[in-house]
């Protein structure tokens, strides 16, 4: 079944051109099914692009998924029309009494700042804590993963000498977990970040399991509470041209930036990208929805607060 989205969300029309079937809430309401409720806290600057990337992956499942968009109260996006934010996003204050099967928290362009200096840090950590009693399973992506690891486990982030930028090979430490169902022994993930979390800071922390790493990119995935929380340092959701867009944007700004590693054909920026992460990305999100969201959620959503670890 397709994704149930708010009527007129731009992602709907964009994805129709890729022959991805999504439907708006009017049609979804005619189906006698309780949809899986997923809320996205979108902290990325190009919000419509991020929405489209996530919808593309969340639609690849037989489940009917109802997607809602959350924003930080009072935060004004500089790169997204105010009309879009007003129509499709809700403040956390207006959602705090609701329950969700899944939550995704995206990265944010604040990774070089100390966490406590981020203007919305207090509200963000309140949302993190709220997720533990109001959401079955939460996916933290890139900076959000670093922020949640710091908030819940005291894991520090570290500046990198140069940007981790490209598509890198990864392996699994726990290959038989449901999150990895269907994965090859080696798989590829895009990364785009100036900071990292380190294995040495994470190993041995009670309740935190390191699931996947890369020789080049370091820690990729960790899990807590039996799958009620996943921390993903890369960008599996990226569209084919996203790294190219970032590279050319930085060049246009006059920044010293190397081409993304392992991305262009023959590592030549004049040639098109080679997409090597799409299969992994689809499996990652469908496994999360199927095993850690759908199968784990109680029939009555407000019973989530009584769930233990999965």
PDB file of C-alpha atoms in Angstrom:
ATOM      1  CA  UNK A   1       0.000   0.000   0.000  1.00  0.00           C
ATOM      2  CA  UNK A   2       1.199   3.536  -0.647  1.00  0.00           C
ATOM      3  CA  UNK A   3       2.165   6.378   1.618  1.00  0.00           C
ATOM      4  CA  UNK A   4      -0.616   8.558   2.988  1.00  0.00           C
ATOM      5  CA  UNK A   5       0.450  12.206   2.681  1.00  0.00           C
ATOM      6  CA  UNK A   6      -1.136  15.563   3.199  1.00  0.00           C
ATOM      7  CA  UNK A   7      -2.897  16.778   0.086  1.00  0.00           C
ATOM      8  CA  UNK A   8      -0.757  19.080  -2.094  1.00  0.00           C
ATOM      9  CA  UNK A   9       2.577  18.161  -0.466  1.00  0.00           C
ATOM     10  CA  UNK A  10       5.167  18.838  -3.229  1.00  0.00           C
ATOM     11  CA  UNK A  11       6.763  15.408  -2.763  1.00  0.00           C
ATOM     12  CA  UNK A  12       3.612  13.774  -4.138  1.00  0.00           C
ATOM     13  CA  UNK A  13       3.949  15.295  -7.596  1.00  0.00           C
ATOM     14  CA  UNK A  14       7.740  14.933  -7.647  1.00  0.00           C
ATOM     15  CA  UNK A  15       7.553  11.214  -6.921  1.00  0.00           C
ATOM     16  CA  UNK A  16       4.809  10.549  -9.431  1.00  0.00           C
ATOM     17  CA  UNK A  17       7.395  11.320 -12.117  1.00  0.00           C
ATOM     18  CA  UNK A  18       9.422   8.386 -10.695  1.00  0.00           C
ATOM     19  CA  UNK A  19       6.340   6.127 -10.856  1.00  0.00           C
ATOM     20  CA  UNK A  20       6.206   5.945  -7.055  1.00  0.00           C
ATOM     21  CA  UNK A  21       2.591   5.691  -5.955  1.00  0.00           C
ATOM     22  CA  UNK A  22       1.581   7.898  -3.059  1.00  0.00           C
ATOM     23  CA  UNK A  23      -1.896   9.032  -2.131  1.00  0.00           C
ATOM     24  CA  UNK A  24      -3.264  11.946  -0.218  1.00  0.00           C
ATOM     25  CA  UNK A  25      -5.269  11.717   2.987  1.00  0.00           C
ATOM     26  CA  UNK A  26      -8.642  11.934   1.241  1.00  0.00           C
ATOM     27  CA  UNK A  27      -8.139   8.661  -0.585  1.00  0.00           C
ATOM     28  CA  UNK A  28      -6.337   6.957   2.305  1.00  0.00           C
ATOM     29  CA  UNK A  29      -9.252   7.615   4.646  1.00  0.00           C
ATOM     30  CA  UNK A  30     -11.474   5.457   2.430  1.00  0.00           C
ATOM     31  CA  UNK A  31      -9.396   2.374   3.335  1.00  0.00           C
ATOM     32  CA  UNK A  32     -10.491   0.550   6.478  1.00  0.00           C
ATOM     33  CA  UNK A  33      -6.972   0.134   7.901  1.00  0.00           C
ATOM     34  CA  UNK A  34      -5.114   1.648  10.837  1.00  0.00           C
ATOM     35  CA  UNK A  35      -2.110   3.225   9.128  1.00  0.00           C
ATOM     36  CA  UNK A  36       1.357   3.262  10.632  1.00  0.00           C
ATOM     37  CA  UNK A  37       1.847   6.799  11.976  1.00  0.00           C
ATOM     38  CA  UNK A  38       5.318   8.228  11.366  1.00  0.00           C
ATOM     39  CA  UNK A  39       6.377  11.727  12.372  1.00  0.00           C
ATOM     40  CA  UNK A  40       9.398  13.462  10.827  1.00  0.00           C
ATOM     41  CA  UNK A  41      11.226  16.247  12.669  1.00  0.00           C
ATOM     42  CA  UNK A  42      12.878  17.848   9.664  1.00  0.00           C
ATOM     43  CA  UNK A  43      15.863  19.998  10.669  1.00  0.00           C
ATOM     44  CA  UNK A  44      17.493  20.095   7.231  1.00  0.00           C
ATOM     45  CA  UNK A  45      17.615  23.482   5.460  1.00  0.00           C
ATOM     46  CA  UNK A  46      16.204  22.231   2.122  1.00  0.00           C
ATOM     47  CA  UNK A  47      13.063  20.783   3.646  1.00  0.00           C
ATOM     48  CA  UNK A  48      11.181  19.903   0.459  1.00  0.00           C
ATOM     49  CA  UNK A  49      14.201  17.975  -0.836  1.00  0.00           C
ATOM     50  CA  UNK A  50      14.492  16.055   2.444  1.00  0.00           C
ATOM     51  CA  UNK A  51      10.763  15.341   2.518  1.00  0.00           C
ATOM     52  CA  UNK A  52      10.976  13.893  -0.987  1.00  0.00           C
ATOM     53  CA  UNK A  53      14.015  11.754  -0.140  1.00  0.00           C
ATOM     54  CA  UNK A  54      12.285  10.265   2.908  1.00  0.00           C
ATOM     55  CA  UNK A  55       8.937   9.744   1.199  1.00  0.00           C
ATOM     56  CA  UNK A  56      10.694   7.895  -1.626  1.00  0.00           C
ATOM     57  CA  UNK A  57      12.040   5.327   0.872  1.00  0.00           C
ATOM     58  CA  UNK A  58       9.039   5.115   3.189  1.00  0.00           C
ATOM     59  CA  UNK A  59       6.789   4.301   0.230  1.00  0.00           C
ATOM     60  CA  UNK A  60       8.709   1.096  -0.510  1.00  0.00           C
ATOM     61  CA  UNK A  61       6.647  -1.143   1.789  1.00  0.00           C
ATOM     62  CA  UNK A  62       3.250  -2.919   1.717  1.00  0.00           C
ATOM     63  CA  UNK A  63       2.236  -0.951   4.827  1.00  0.00           C
ATOM     64  CA  UNK A  64       0.065   2.126   4.677  1.00  0.00           C
ATOM     65  CA  UNK A  65       2.159   4.857   6.320  1.00  0.00           C
ATOM     66  CA  UNK A  66       0.648   8.142   7.458  1.00  0.00           C
ATOM     67  CA  UNK A  67       3.350  10.806   7.485  1.00  0.00           C
ATOM     68  CA  UNK A  68       3.270  13.951   9.609  1.00  0.00           C
ATOM     69  CA  UNK A  69       5.842  16.753   9.699  1.00  0.00           C
ATOM     70  CA  UNK A  70       7.051  18.402  12.897  1.00  0.00           C
ATOM     71  CA  UNK A  71       9.043  21.579  13.390  1.00  0.00           C
ATOM     72  CA  UNK A  72      10.776  23.353  16.214  1.00  0.00           C
ATOM     73  CA  UNK A  73       8.568  26.067  17.691  1.00  0.00           C
ATOM     74  CA  UNK A  74       9.391  29.551  16.482  1.00  0.00           C
ATOM     75  CA  UNK A  75      12.177  28.394  14.150  1.00  0.00           C
ATOM     76  CA  UNK A  76      12.006  30.149  10.778  1.00  0.00           C
ATOM     77  CA  UNK A  77      13.415  28.219   7.836  1.00  0.00           C
ATOM     78  CA  UNK A  78      15.537  30.394   5.539  1.00  0.00           C
ATOM     79  CA  UNK A  79      15.378  28.000   2.575  1.00  0.00           C
ATOM     80  CA  UNK A  80      11.732  26.885   2.560  1.00  0.00           C
ATOM     81  CA  UNK A  81       8.709  29.079   1.760  1.00  0.00           C
ATOM     82  CA  UNK A  82       6.850  30.175   4.870  1.00  0.00           C
ATOM     83  CA  UNK A  83       3.601  29.074   3.195  1.00  0.00           C
ATOM     84  CA  UNK A  84       4.945  25.526   2.926  1.00  0.00           C
ATOM     85  CA  UNK A  85       5.910  25.452   6.591  1.00  0.00           C
ATOM     86  CA  UNK A  86       2.559  26.859   7.661  1.00  0.00           C
ATOM     87  CA  UNK A  87       0.544  24.377   5.600  1.00  0.00           C
ATOM     88  CA  UNK A  88       2.435  21.138   6.184  1.00  0.00           C
ATOM     89  CA  UNK A  89       4.333  21.450   9.494  1.00  0.00           C
ATOM     90  CA  UNK A  90       3.121  21.491  13.093  1.00  0.00           C
ATOM     91  CA  UNK A  91       4.890  22.725  16.212  1.00  0.00           C
ATOM     92  CA  UNK A  92       5.887  20.086  18.742  1.00  0.00           C
ATOM     93  CA  UNK A  93       3.716  21.853  21.337  1.00  0.00           C
ATOM     94  CA  UNK A  94       0.665  20.886  19.278  1.00  0.00           C
ATOM     95  CA  UNK A  95       1.745  17.229  18.966  1.00  0.00           C
ATOM     96  CA  UNK A  96       3.075  16.379  22.426  1.00  0.00           C
ATOM     97  CA  UNK A  97      -0.094  14.531  23.503  1.00  0.00           C
ATOM     98  CA  UNK A  98      -0.099  12.282  20.439  1.00  0.00           C
ATOM     99  CA  UNK A  99       1.511   8.856  19.917  1.00  0.00           C
ATOM    100  CA  UNK A 100       3.378   7.572  16.868  1.00  0.00           C
ATOM    101  CA  UNK A 101       4.581   4.229  15.600  1.00  0.00           C
ATOM    102  CA  UNK A 102       7.821   5.729  14.245  1.00  0.00           C
ATOM    103  CA  UNK A 103       9.792   8.961  14.274  1.00  0.00           C
ATOM    104  CA  UNK A 104      12.622  10.201  12.061  1.00  0.00           C
ATOM    105  CA  UNK A 105      14.833  13.090  13.168  1.00  0.00           C
ATOM    106  CA  UNK A 106      17.022  14.468  10.377  1.00  0.00           C
ATOM    107  CA  UNK A 107      20.427  16.093  10.369  1.00  0.00           C
ATOM    108  CA  UNK A 108      20.903  19.839  10.765  1.00  0.00           C
ATOM    109  CA  UNK A 109      23.503  22.377   9.545  1.00  0.00           C
ATOM    110  CA  UNK A 110      24.830  23.039  13.070  1.00  0.00           C
ATOM    111  CA  UNK A 111      27.293  20.189  13.473  1.00  0.00           C
ATOM    112  CA  UNK A 112      30.334  22.330  14.301  1.00  0.00           C
ATOM    113  CA  UNK A 113      28.565  24.066  17.189  1.00  0.00           C
ATOM    114  CA  UNK A 114      28.664  22.650  20.725  1.00  0.00           C
ATOM    115  CA  UNK A 115      25.335  20.952  21.290  1.00  0.00           C
ATOM    116  CA  UNK A 116      24.253  23.253  24.117  1.00  0.00           C
ATOM    117  CA  UNK A 117      24.871  26.328  21.943  1.00  0.00           C
ATOM    118  CA  UNK A 118      22.310  25.241  19.333  1.00  0.00           C
ATOM    119  CA  UNK A 119      19.419  27.663  19.779  1.00  0.00           C
ATOM    120  CA  UNK A 120      16.750  24.969  19.906  1.00  0.00           C
ATOM    121  CA  UNK A 121      18.740  22.452  21.984  1.00  0.00           C
ATOM    122  CA  UNK A 122      16.357  22.484  24.959  1.00  0.00           C
ATOM    123  CA  UNK A 123      13.284  21.843  22.831  1.00  0.00           C
ATOM    124  CA  UNK A 124      15.118  19.223  20.784  1.00  0.00           C
ATOM    125  CA  UNK A 125      16.133  17.209  23.846  1.00  0.00           C
ATOM    126  CA  UNK A 126      12.583  17.500  25.145  1.00  0.00           C
ATOM    127  CA  UNK A 127      11.444  15.893  21.875  1.00  0.00           C
ATOM    128  CA  UNK A 128      14.096  13.184  22.255  1.00  0.00           C
ATOM    129  CA  UNK A 129      12.773  12.369  25.751  1.00  0.00           C
ATOM    130  CA  UNK A 130       9.156  12.555  24.565  1.00  0.00           C
ATOM    131  CA  UNK A 131       9.960   9.997  21.874  1.00  0.00           C
ATOM    132  CA  UNK A 132      10.834   7.414  24.500  1.00  0.00           C
ATOM    133  CA  UNK A 133       7.262   7.408  25.819  1.00  0.00           C
ATOM    134  CA  UNK A 134       5.284   8.395  22.709  1.00  0.00           C
ATOM    135  CA  UNK A 135       7.041   6.595  19.815  1.00  0.00           C
ATOM    136  CA  UNK A 136       7.689   2.897  19.221  1.00  0.00           C
ATOM    137  CA  UNK A 137      10.979   3.318  17.308  1.00  0.00           C
ATOM    138  CA  UNK A 138      13.011   6.399  16.386  1.00  0.00           C
ATOM    139  CA  UNK A 139      15.512   6.859  13.558  1.00  0.00           C
ATOM    140  CA  UNK A 140      18.136   9.546  14.240  1.00  0.00           C
ATOM    141  CA  UNK A 141      20.058  10.607  11.107  1.00  0.00           C
ATOM    142  CA  UNK A 142      23.508  12.277  10.839  1.00  0.00           C
ATOM    143  CA  UNK A 143      23.737  15.255  13.249  1.00  0.00           C
ATOM    144  CA  UNK A 144      20.565  14.114  15.004  1.00  0.00           C
ATOM    145  CA  UNK A 145      22.272  10.762  15.667  1.00  0.00           C
ATOM    146  CA  UNK A 146      25.246  12.548  17.202  1.00  0.00           C
ATOM    147  CA  UNK A 147      22.940  14.768  19.253  1.00  0.00           C
ATOM    148  CA  UNK A 148      20.862  11.863  20.562  1.00  0.00           C
ATOM    149  CA  UNK A 149      23.964   9.783  21.394  1.00  0.00           C
ATOM    150  CA  UNK A 150      25.285  12.744  23.363  1.00  0.00           C
ATOM    151  CA  UNK A 151      21.979  13.393  25.132  1.00  0.00           C
ATOM    152  CA  UNK A 152      21.206   9.802  26.087  1.00  0.00           C
ATOM    153  CA  UNK A 153      24.687   8.306  26.495  1.00  0.00           C
ATOM    154  CA  UNK A 154      27.170  11.179  26.826  1.00  0.00           C
ATOM    155  CA  UNK A 155      28.962  10.239  23.579  1.00  0.00           C
ATOM    156  CA  UNK A 156      31.059  13.191  22.388  1.00  0.00           C
ATOM    157  CA  UNK A 157      31.382  14.317  18.776  1.00  0.00           C
ATOM    158  CA  UNK A 158      34.809  15.145  17.360  1.00  0.00           C
ATOM    159  CA  UNK A 159      35.884  17.506  14.597  1.00  0.00           C
ATOM    160  CA  UNK A 160      37.344  15.849  11.509  1.00  0.00           C
ATOM    161  CA  UNK A 161      40.516  17.204   9.846  1.00  0.00           C
ATOM    162  CA  UNK A 162      38.595  17.360   6.551  1.00  0.00           C
ATOM    163  CA  UNK A 163      35.011  16.754   5.528  1.00  0.00           C
ATOM    164  CA  UNK A 164      33.852  13.128   5.393  1.00  0.00           C
ATOM    165  CA  UNK A 165      32.395  13.376   1.929  1.00  0.00           C
ATOM    166  CA  UNK A 166      31.554  10.570  -0.449  1.00  0.00           C
ATOM    167  CA  UNK A 167      30.164   7.050  -0.704  1.00  0.00           C
ATOM    168  CA  UNK A 168      31.914   4.479   1.473  1.00  0.00           C
ATOM    169  CA  UNK A 169      31.931   0.710   1.977  1.00  0.00           C
ATOM    170  CA  UNK A 170      30.401  -0.618   5.213  1.00  0.00           C
ATOM    171  CA  UNK A 171      30.144  -3.928   7.036  1.00  0.00           C
ATOM    172  CA  UNK A 172      27.858  -5.317   9.753  1.00  0.00           C
ATOM    173  CA  UNK A 173      28.787  -6.327  13.292  1.00  0.00           C
ATOM    174  CA  UNK A 174      25.411  -8.000  13.936  1.00  0.00           C
ATOM    175  CA  UNK A 175      24.365  -9.338  10.512  1.00  0.00           C
ATOM    176  CA  UNK A 176      21.432 -11.435  11.743  1.00  0.00           C
ATOM    177  CA  UNK A 177      19.410  -8.597  13.227  1.00  0.00           C
ATOM    178  CA  UNK A 178      16.153  -7.821  11.361  1.00  0.00           C
ATOM    179  CA  UNK A 179      17.390  -4.329  10.470  1.00  0.00           C
ATOM    180  CA  UNK A 180      19.940  -6.014   8.160  1.00  0.00           C
ATOM    181  CA  UNK A 181      17.603  -8.518   6.520  1.00  0.00           C
ATOM    182  CA  UNK A 182      18.543  -8.881   2.847  1.00  0.00           C
ATOM    183  CA  UNK A 183      21.777  -6.881   3.146  1.00  0.00           C
ATOM    184  CA  UNK A 184      24.903  -7.922   1.285  1.00  0.00           C
ATOM    185  CA  UNK A 185      28.058  -8.532   3.340  1.00  0.00           C
ATOM    186  CA  UNK A 186      29.320  -5.163   2.162  1.00  0.00           C
ATOM    187  CA  UNK A 187      27.135  -2.168   1.332  1.00  0.00           C
ATOM    188  CA  UNK A 188      27.604   1.498   0.497  1.00  0.00           C
ATOM    189  CA  UNK A 189      26.379   4.663   2.192  1.00  0.00           C
ATOM    190  CA  UNK A 190      26.808   8.379   1.393  1.00  0.00           C
ATOM    191  CA  UNK A 191      28.349  10.564   4.115  1.00  0.00           C
ATOM    192  CA  UNK A 192      28.592  14.337   4.286  1.00  0.00           C
ATOM    193  CA  UNK A 193      29.803  15.700   7.628  1.00  0.00           C
ATOM    194  CA  UNK A 194      32.571  17.580   9.400  1.00  0.00           C
ATOM    195  CA  UNK A 195      32.344  15.680  12.706  1.00  0.00           C
ATOM    196  CA  UNK A 196      32.248  12.086  13.890  1.00  0.00           C
ATOM    197  CA  UNK A 197      31.454   9.831  16.816  1.00  0.00           C
ATOM    198  CA  UNK A 198      34.144   7.292  17.635  1.00  0.00           C
ATOM    199  CA  UNK A 199      34.002   3.588  18.320  1.00  0.00           C
ATOM    200  CA  UNK A 200      36.315   4.024  21.320  1.00  0.00           C
ATOM    201  CA  UNK A 201      33.772   6.339  22.973  1.00  0.00           C
ATOM    202  CA  UNK A 202      30.874   3.954  22.400  1.00  0.00           C
ATOM    203  CA  UNK A 203      32.101   0.426  23.062  1.00  0.00           C
ATOM    204  CA  UNK A 204      31.151  -0.754  26.522  1.00  0.00           C
ATOM    205  CA  UNK A 205      28.339   1.731  27.134  1.00  0.00           C
ATOM    206  CA  UNK A 206      25.466  -0.255  28.697  1.00  0.00           C
ATOM    207  CA  UNK A 207      22.434  -0.426  26.440  1.00  0.00           C
ATOM    208  CA  UNK A 208      24.226   0.791  23.310  1.00  0.00           C
ATOM    209  CA  UNK A 209      25.123  -1.659  20.525  1.00  0.00           C
ATOM    210  CA  UNK A 210      27.435  -0.750  17.631  1.00  0.00           C
ATOM    211  CA  UNK A 211      25.911  -2.386  14.552  1.00  0.00           C
ATOM    212  CA  UNK A 212      27.831  -1.206  11.492  1.00  0.00           C
ATOM    213  CA  UNK A 213      31.111   0.527  10.634  1.00  0.00           C
ATOM    214  CA  UNK A 214      33.281   1.590   7.732  1.00  0.00           C
ATOM    215  CA  UNK A 215      37.081   1.469   7.495  1.00  0.00           C
ATOM    216  CA  UNK A 216      36.993   4.946   5.958  1.00  0.00           C
ATOM    217  CA  UNK A 217      33.884   6.575   7.413  1.00  0.00           C
ATOM    218  CA  UNK A 218      33.967   5.080  10.910  1.00  0.00           C
ATOM    219  CA  UNK A 219      30.843   4.393  12.958  1.00  0.00           C
ATOM    220  CA  UNK A 220      27.709   4.151  10.823  1.00  0.00           C
ATOM    221  CA  UNK A 221      24.917   2.584  12.878  1.00  0.00           C
ATOM    222  CA  UNK A 222      24.213   1.993  16.548  1.00  0.00           C
ATOM    223  CA  UNK A 223      21.100   0.738  18.324  1.00  0.00           C
ATOM    224  CA  UNK A 224      19.591   1.162  21.766  1.00  0.00           C
ATOM    225  CA  UNK A 225      16.664  -0.334  23.659  1.00  0.00           C
ATOM    226  CA  UNK A 226      16.459  -3.361  21.388  1.00  0.00           C
ATOM    227  CA  UNK A 227      15.635  -1.290  18.322  1.00  0.00           C
ATOM    228  CA  UNK A 228      13.487   1.427  19.807  1.00  0.00           C
ATOM    229  CA  UNK A 229      16.299   3.795  18.814  1.00  0.00           C
ATOM    230  CA  UNK A 230      18.666   3.721  15.838  1.00  0.00           C
ATOM    231  CA  UNK A 231      21.517   6.175  15.327  1.00  0.00           C
ATOM    232  CA  UNK A 232      22.608   6.518  11.675  1.00  0.00           C
ATOM    233  CA  UNK A 233      25.616   8.734  10.896  1.00  0.00           C
ATOM    234  CA  UNK A 234      25.321   8.616   7.097  1.00  0.00           C
ATOM    235  CA  UNK A 235      22.727   9.700   4.563  1.00  0.00           C
ATOM    236  CA  UNK A 236      21.228   6.541   3.095  1.00  0.00           C
ATOM    237  CA  UNK A 237      18.227   8.631   2.080  1.00  0.00           C
ATOM    238  CA  UNK A 238      20.197  10.848  -0.313  1.00  0.00           C
ATOM    239  CA  UNK A 239      19.021  11.107  -3.900  1.00  0.00           C
ATOM    240  CA  UNK A 240      21.534  10.349  -6.692  1.00  0.00           C
ATOM    241  CA  UNK A 241      22.571  13.972  -7.273  1.00  0.00           C
ATOM    242  CA  UNK A 242      22.653  15.286  -3.692  1.00  0.00           C
ATOM    243  CA  UNK A 243      26.405  14.950  -3.158  1.00  0.00           C
ATOM    244  CA  UNK A 244      27.019  16.525  -6.552  1.00  0.00           C
ATOM    245  CA  UNK A 245      24.770  19.458  -5.619  1.00  0.00           C
ATOM    246  CA  UNK A 246      26.660  19.914  -2.340  1.00  0.00           C
ATOM    247  CA  UNK A 247      30.035  19.719  -4.070  1.00  0.00           C
ATOM    248  CA  UNK A 248      29.179  22.313  -6.714  1.00  0.00           C
ATOM    249  CA  UNK A 249      27.517  24.570  -4.136  1.00  0.00           C
ATOM    250  CA  UNK A 250      30.702  24.586  -2.038  1.00  0.00           C
ATOM    251  CA  UNK A 251      32.853  25.229  -5.113  1.00  0.00           C
ATOM    252  CA  UNK A 252      30.632  28.167  -6.016  1.00  0.00           C
ATOM    253  CA  UNK A 253      31.194  29.568  -2.514  1.00  0.00           C
ATOM    254  CA  UNK A 254      34.947  29.389  -3.067  1.00  0.00           C
ATOM    255  CA  UNK A 255      35.427  26.720  -0.409  1.00  0.00           C
ATOM    256  CA  UNK A 256      38.328  24.292  -0.560  1.00  0.00           C
ATOM    257  CA  UNK A 257      36.526  21.001  -1.090  1.00  0.00           C
ATOM    258  CA  UNK A 258      37.674  17.724  -2.615  1.00  0.00           C
ATOM    259  CA  UNK A 259      35.259  15.806  -4.859  1.00  0.00           C
ATOM    260  CA  UNK A 260      33.172  13.236  -2.976  1.00  0.00           C
ATOM    261  CA  UNK A 261      35.058   9.946  -2.685  1.00  0.00           C
ATOM    262  CA  UNK A 262      33.768   6.886  -4.536  1.00  0.00           C
ATOM    263  CA  UNK A 263      30.907   8.801  -6.114  1.00  0.00           C
ATOM    264  CA  UNK A 264      31.636   9.865  -9.682  1.00  0.00           C
ATOM    265  CA  UNK A 265      32.475   7.414 -12.447  1.00  0.00           C
ATOM    266  CA  UNK A 266      36.279   7.036 -12.466  1.00  0.00           C
ATOM    267  CA  UNK A 267      36.322   9.612  -9.615  1.00  0.00           C
ATOM    268  CA  UNK A 268      35.941  12.279 -12.304  1.00  0.00           C
ATOM    269  CA  UNK A 269      33.524  15.129 -11.363  1.00  0.00           C
ATOM    270  CA  UNK A 270      32.843  15.741 -15.052  1.00  0.00           C
ATOM    271  CA  UNK A 271      31.232  12.275 -15.214  1.00  0.00           C
ATOM    272  CA  UNK A 272      27.870  11.267 -13.696  1.00  0.00           C
ATOM    273  CA  UNK A 273      27.545   9.730 -10.229  1.00  0.00           C
ATOM    274  CA  UNK A 274      27.294   5.972  -9.818  1.00  0.00           C
ATOM    275  CA  UNK A 275      24.479   5.121  -7.397  1.00  0.00           C
ATOM    276  CA  UNK A 276      25.610   2.233  -5.185  1.00  0.00           C
ATOM    277  CA  UNK A 277      23.465   2.784  -2.094  1.00  0.00           C
ATOM    278  CA  UNK A 278      19.867   2.669  -3.357  1.00  0.00           C
ATOM    279  CA  UNK A 279      19.271  -1.037  -2.626  1.00  0.00           C
ATOM    280  CA  UNK A 280      20.690  -0.738   0.878  1.00  0.00           C
ATOM    281  CA  UNK A 281      18.643   2.385   1.581  1.00  0.00           C
ATOM    282  CA  UNK A 282      15.376   0.747   0.567  1.00  0.00           C
ATOM    283  CA  UNK A 283      16.104  -2.307   2.700  1.00  0.00           C
ATOM    284  CA  UNK A 284      17.121  -0.177   5.672  1.00  0.00           C
ATOM    285  CA  UNK A 285      13.896   1.798   5.777  1.00  0.00           C
ATOM    286  CA  UNK A 286      11.582  -1.094   4.914  1.00  0.00           C
ATOM    287  CA  UNK A 287      13.221  -3.325   7.554  1.00  0.00           C
ATOM    288  CA  UNK A 288      12.859  -0.571  10.136  1.00  0.00           C
ATOM    289  CA  UNK A 289       9.180  -0.082   9.297  1.00  0.00           C
ATOM    290  CA  UNK A 290       8.358  -3.777   9.099  1.00  0.00           C
ATOM    291  CA  UNK A 291      10.246  -5.147  12.102  1.00  0.00           C
ATOM    292  CA  UNK A 292      10.776  -2.312  14.553  1.00  0.00           C
ATOM    293  CA  UNK A 293       7.720  -0.153  13.892  1.00  0.00           C
ATOM    294  CA  UNK A 294       4.848  -2.270  12.549  1.00  0.00           C
ATOM    295  CA  UNK A 295       5.487  -5.562  14.354  1.00  0.00           C
ATOM    296  CA  UNK A 296       6.442  -3.914  17.647  1.00  0.00           C
ATOM    297  CA  UNK A 297       3.686  -1.321  17.976  1.00  0.00           C
ATOM    298  CA  UNK A 298       0.694  -2.213  20.185  1.00  0.00           C
ATOM    299  CA  UNK A 299      -2.663  -2.062  18.442  1.00  0.00           C
ATOM    300  CA  UNK A 300      -3.681   0.905  20.584  1.00  0.00           C
ATOM    301  CA  UNK A 301      -1.046   3.588  20.116  1.00  0.00           C
ATOM    302  CA  UNK A 302      -1.382   5.057  23.584  1.00  0.00           C
ATOM    303  CA  UNK A 303      -0.049   1.752  24.953  1.00  0.00           C
ATOM    304  CA  UNK A 304       3.391   2.780  23.634  1.00  0.00           C
ATOM    305  CA  UNK A 305       4.262   4.397  26.960  1.00  0.00           C
ATOM    306  CA  UNK A 306       4.134   0.920  28.534  1.00  0.00           C
ATOM    307  CA  UNK A 307       6.512  -0.704  26.036  1.00  0.00           C
ATOM    308  CA  UNK A 308       9.881  -1.846  27.303  1.00  0.00           C
ATOM    309  CA  UNK A 309      12.868  -2.581  25.088  1.00  0.00           C
ATOM    310  CA  UNK A 310      11.959  -4.540  21.959  1.00  0.00           C
TER     311      UNK A 310
END
